[in-house]
XYZ file of C-alpha atoms in Angstrom:
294
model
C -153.358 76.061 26.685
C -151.612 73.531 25.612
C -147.288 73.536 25.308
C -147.125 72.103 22.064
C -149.488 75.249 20.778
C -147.329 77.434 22.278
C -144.550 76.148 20.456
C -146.316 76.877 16.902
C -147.109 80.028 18.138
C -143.458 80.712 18.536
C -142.453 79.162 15.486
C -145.137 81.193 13.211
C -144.209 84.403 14.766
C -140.497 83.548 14.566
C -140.847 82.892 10.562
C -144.141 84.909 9.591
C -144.792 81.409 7.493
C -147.394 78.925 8.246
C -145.309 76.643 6.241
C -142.586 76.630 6.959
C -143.354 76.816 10.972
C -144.418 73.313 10.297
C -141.616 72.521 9.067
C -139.333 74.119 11.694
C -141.596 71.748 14.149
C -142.192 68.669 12.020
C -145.890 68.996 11.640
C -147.892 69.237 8.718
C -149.314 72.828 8.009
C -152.967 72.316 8.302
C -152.409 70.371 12.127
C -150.101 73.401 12.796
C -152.791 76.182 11.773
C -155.453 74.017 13.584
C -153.659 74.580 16.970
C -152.779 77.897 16.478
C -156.899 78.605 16.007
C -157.269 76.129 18.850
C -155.298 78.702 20.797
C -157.125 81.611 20.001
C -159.913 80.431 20.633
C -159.048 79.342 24.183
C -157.097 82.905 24.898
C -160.258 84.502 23.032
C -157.840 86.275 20.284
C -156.573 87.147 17.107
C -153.086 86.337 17.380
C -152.008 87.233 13.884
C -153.424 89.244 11.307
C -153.190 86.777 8.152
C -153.266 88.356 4.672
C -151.838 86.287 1.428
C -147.998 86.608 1.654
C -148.113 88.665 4.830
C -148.276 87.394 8.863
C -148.304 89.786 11.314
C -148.937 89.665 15.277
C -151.668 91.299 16.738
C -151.174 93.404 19.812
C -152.420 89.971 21.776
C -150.105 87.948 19.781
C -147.151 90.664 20.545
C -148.468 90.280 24.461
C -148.020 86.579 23.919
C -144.676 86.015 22.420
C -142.260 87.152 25.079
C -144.428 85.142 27.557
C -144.470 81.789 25.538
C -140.341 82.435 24.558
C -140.014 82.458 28.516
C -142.617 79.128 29.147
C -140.444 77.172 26.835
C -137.308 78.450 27.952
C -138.095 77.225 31.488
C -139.214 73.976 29.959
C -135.677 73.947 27.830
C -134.525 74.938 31.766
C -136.335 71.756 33.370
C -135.514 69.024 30.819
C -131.483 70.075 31.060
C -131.743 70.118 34.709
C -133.334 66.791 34.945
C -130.731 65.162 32.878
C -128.059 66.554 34.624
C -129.461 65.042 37.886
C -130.161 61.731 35.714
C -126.574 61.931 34.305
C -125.076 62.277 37.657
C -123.869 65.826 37.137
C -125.778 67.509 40.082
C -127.818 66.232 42.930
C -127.383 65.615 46.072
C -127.686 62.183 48.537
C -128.443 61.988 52.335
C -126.410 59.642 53.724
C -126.414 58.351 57.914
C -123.938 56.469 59.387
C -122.919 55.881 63.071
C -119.976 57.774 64.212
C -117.907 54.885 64.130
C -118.645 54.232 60.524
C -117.868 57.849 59.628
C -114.701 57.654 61.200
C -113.707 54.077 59.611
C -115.901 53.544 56.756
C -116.331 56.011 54.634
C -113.859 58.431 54.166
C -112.551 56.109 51.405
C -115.503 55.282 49.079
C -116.805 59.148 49.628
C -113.809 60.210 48.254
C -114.201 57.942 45.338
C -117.794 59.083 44.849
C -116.232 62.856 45.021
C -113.800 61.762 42.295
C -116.150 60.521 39.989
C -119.016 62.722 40.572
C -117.443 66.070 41.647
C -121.255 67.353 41.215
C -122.916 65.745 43.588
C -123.751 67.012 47.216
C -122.674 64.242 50.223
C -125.171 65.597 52.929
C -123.620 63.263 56.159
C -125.881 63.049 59.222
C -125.000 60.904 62.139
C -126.304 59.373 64.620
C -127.531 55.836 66.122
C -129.419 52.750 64.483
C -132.049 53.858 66.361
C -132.142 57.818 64.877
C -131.228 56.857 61.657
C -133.914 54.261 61.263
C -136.401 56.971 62.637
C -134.803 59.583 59.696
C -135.107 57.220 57.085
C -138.827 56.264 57.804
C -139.793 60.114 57.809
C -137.974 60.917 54.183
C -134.954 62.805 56.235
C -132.265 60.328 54.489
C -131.455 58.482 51.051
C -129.373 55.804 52.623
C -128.438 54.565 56.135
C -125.535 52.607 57.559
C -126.649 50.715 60.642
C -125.742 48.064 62.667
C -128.034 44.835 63.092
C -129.983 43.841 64.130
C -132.288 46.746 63.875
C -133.764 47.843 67.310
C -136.939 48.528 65.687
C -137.111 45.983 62.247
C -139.410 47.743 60.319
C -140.820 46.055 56.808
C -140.547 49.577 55.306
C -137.153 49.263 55.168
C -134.763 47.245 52.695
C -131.411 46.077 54.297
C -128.542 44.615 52.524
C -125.701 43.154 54.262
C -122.486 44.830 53.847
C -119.672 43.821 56.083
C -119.312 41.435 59.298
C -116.862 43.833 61.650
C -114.566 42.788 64.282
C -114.708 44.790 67.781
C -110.677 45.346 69.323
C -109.660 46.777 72.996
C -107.926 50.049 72.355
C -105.829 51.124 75.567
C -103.006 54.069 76.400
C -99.713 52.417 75.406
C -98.344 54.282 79.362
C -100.762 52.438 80.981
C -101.077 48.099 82.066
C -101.814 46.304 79.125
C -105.609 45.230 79.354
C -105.692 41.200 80.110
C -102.723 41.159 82.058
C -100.551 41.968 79.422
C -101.844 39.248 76.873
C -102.006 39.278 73.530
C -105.345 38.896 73.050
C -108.027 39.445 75.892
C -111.267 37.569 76.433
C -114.290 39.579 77.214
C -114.240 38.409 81.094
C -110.830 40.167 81.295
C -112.604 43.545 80.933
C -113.871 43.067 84.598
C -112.164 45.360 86.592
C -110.717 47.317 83.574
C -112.515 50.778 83.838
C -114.206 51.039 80.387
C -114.415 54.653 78.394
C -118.180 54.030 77.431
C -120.187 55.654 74.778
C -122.763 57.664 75.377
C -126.658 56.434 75.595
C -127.789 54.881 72.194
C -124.916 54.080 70.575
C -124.549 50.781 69.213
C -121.142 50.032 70.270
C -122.320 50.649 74.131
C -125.564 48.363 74.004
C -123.011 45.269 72.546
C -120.313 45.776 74.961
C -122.506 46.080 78.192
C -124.719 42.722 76.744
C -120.918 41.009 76.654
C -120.300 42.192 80.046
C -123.417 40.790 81.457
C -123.561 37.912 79.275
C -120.244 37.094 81.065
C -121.382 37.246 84.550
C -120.045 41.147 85.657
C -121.057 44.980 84.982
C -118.772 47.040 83.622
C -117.045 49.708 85.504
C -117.231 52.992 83.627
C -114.208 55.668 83.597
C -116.047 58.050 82.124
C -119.360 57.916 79.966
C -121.437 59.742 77.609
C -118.792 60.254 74.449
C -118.621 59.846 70.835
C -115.789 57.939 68.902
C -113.403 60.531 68.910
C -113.943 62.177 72.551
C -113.790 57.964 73.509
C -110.609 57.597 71.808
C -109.004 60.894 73.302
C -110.210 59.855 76.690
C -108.014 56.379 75.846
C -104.936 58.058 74.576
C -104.908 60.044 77.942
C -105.081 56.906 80.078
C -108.511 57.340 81.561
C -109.251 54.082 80.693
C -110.133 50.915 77.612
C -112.871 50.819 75.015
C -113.976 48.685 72.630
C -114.192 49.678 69.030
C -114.311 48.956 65.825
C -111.457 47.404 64.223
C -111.537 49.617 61.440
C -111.568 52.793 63.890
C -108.725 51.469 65.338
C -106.487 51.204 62.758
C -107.281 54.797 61.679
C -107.115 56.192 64.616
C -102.591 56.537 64.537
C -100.508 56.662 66.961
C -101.199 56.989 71.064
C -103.335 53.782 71.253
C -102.305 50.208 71.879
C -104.890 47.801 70.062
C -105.788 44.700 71.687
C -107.653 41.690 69.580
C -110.077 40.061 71.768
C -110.078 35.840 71.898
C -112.642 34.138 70.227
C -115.479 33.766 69.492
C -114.732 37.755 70.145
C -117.234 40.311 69.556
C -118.239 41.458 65.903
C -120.626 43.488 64.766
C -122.832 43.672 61.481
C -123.254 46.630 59.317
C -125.865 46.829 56.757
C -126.807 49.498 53.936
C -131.077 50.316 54.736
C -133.095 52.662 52.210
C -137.101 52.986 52.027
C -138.710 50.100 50.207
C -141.523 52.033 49.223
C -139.706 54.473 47.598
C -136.757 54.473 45.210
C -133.997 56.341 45.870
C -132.420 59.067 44.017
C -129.879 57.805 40.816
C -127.377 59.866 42.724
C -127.965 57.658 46.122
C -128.830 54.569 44.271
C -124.840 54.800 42.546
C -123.555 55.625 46.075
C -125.755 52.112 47.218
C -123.467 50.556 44.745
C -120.276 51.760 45.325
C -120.828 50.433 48.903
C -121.593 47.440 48.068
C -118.504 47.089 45.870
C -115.943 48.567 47.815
């Protein structure tokens, strides 16, 4: 059974006219009554009585007719729904990001994708490079912020470089200021500073314990185990420092004190990864965009 039949079906039963069915569905007659014999004789059926001047259903063509009306309905259903998604009027993307990027990134260019495309579903999961890499692999997300380089490069994924990220020393403004009251503080004045410190797997811990090391000491932790905003409340009540994102920082208001470090500093690099064996949705791939053009 073929949908095309079903729509000459439809169309003779609708007008009781060979004829002018074909016209209704731009065929010529005889390829119209063709099908429609094609059809019985697949469904094993009269499905109209023809006499000169006079077509009729049959009681298999009267079975017939509400199911084909509902068949192409569904297909009228399908094709509107798919356009829709096409057109950017409903969908959906899965986006991951790191904490820190949630909190610094991209409350501005989600609320530009809101504006524009009020219909589309922002599904925001986050996590580490490490879990989001892991996600996007299985099919669980669209898109993925992460930081480079990737602790496990994988040539399944595309990554496209999206900003270069400076790393600050946030501190309580009631407590010493880090670097004996500097203005900016080198990473070898975090020794003896006790460090608020991330919890195990975020980026932002791995970098600053490789700076501490790289510089000759081990960090002294505070406290441990947070994410961004339990780090940054920690901060504000004087527990201890933390490095963060720049960005982070300077959303974060008042009840911090925020420190540049000397250069060379400490940056980080955040890229935009997606499946290159698969495309992403138009709804994700116009997200991908706005990132990149922000």
């Amino acid at each position: 059974m073929q949908f095309h039949q079903l729509q000459y079906f439809v169309a003779v039963a609708e007008t009781r006219h060979f004829t002018r069915a074909a016209d209704l569905v731009h065929v010529a007659q005889p390829s119209l009554s063709q099908q429609i014999k094609a059809l019985e004789r697949e469904l094993g059926a009269d499905l109209f009585l023809r006499a000169r001047g006079n077509i009729t259903l049959t009681d298999a063509g009267e079975a017939l007719l509400p199911l084909a009306r509902r068949i192409l309905a569904d297909a009228d259903t399908a094709r509107h729904e798919v356009l829709e998604l096409v057109q950017l009027r409903r969908g959906r993307v899965r986006l991951g990001a790191t904490p820190s990027l949630c909190t610094g990134l991209l409350p501005d260019v989600l609320r530009a994708f809101h504006d524009r495309y009020p219909g589309v579903r922002l599904l925001i999961e986050e996590g580490g490079s490490h879990d989001l890499v892991r996600e996007l692999a299985r099919g669980a997300l669209d898109l993925a912020l992460v930081v480079l380089p990737l602790p496990t490069p994988s040539p399944a994924l595309t990554t496209v470089e999206l900003l270069r990220e400076d790393l600050v020393v946030v501190s309580s403004p009631d407590a010493p200021r880090p670097g004996r009251g500097r203005r900016t503080v080198r990473v070898a004045d975090l020794e003896g500073e006790r460090l608020v410190m991330f919890r195990h797997g975020y980026d932002l811990r791995e970098l600053t314990v490789a700076a501490c090391r790289a510089e000759g000491f081990e960090p002294d932790f505070a406290v441990e185990g947070g994410e961004m905003d339990a780090v940054l409340g920690f901060v504000r009540a004087g527990l201890g420092v933390a490095v963060v994102p720049r960005m982070v920082a300077a959303r974060s208001g008042r009840g911090l004190r925020v420190t540049p470090l000397a250069r060379p500093g400490l940056h980080r690099t955040i890229a935009l990864a997606h499946r290159s064996d698969v495309a992403p949705p138009r709804a994700a791939r116009e997200l991908h965009r706005m990132l990149l053009e922000r």
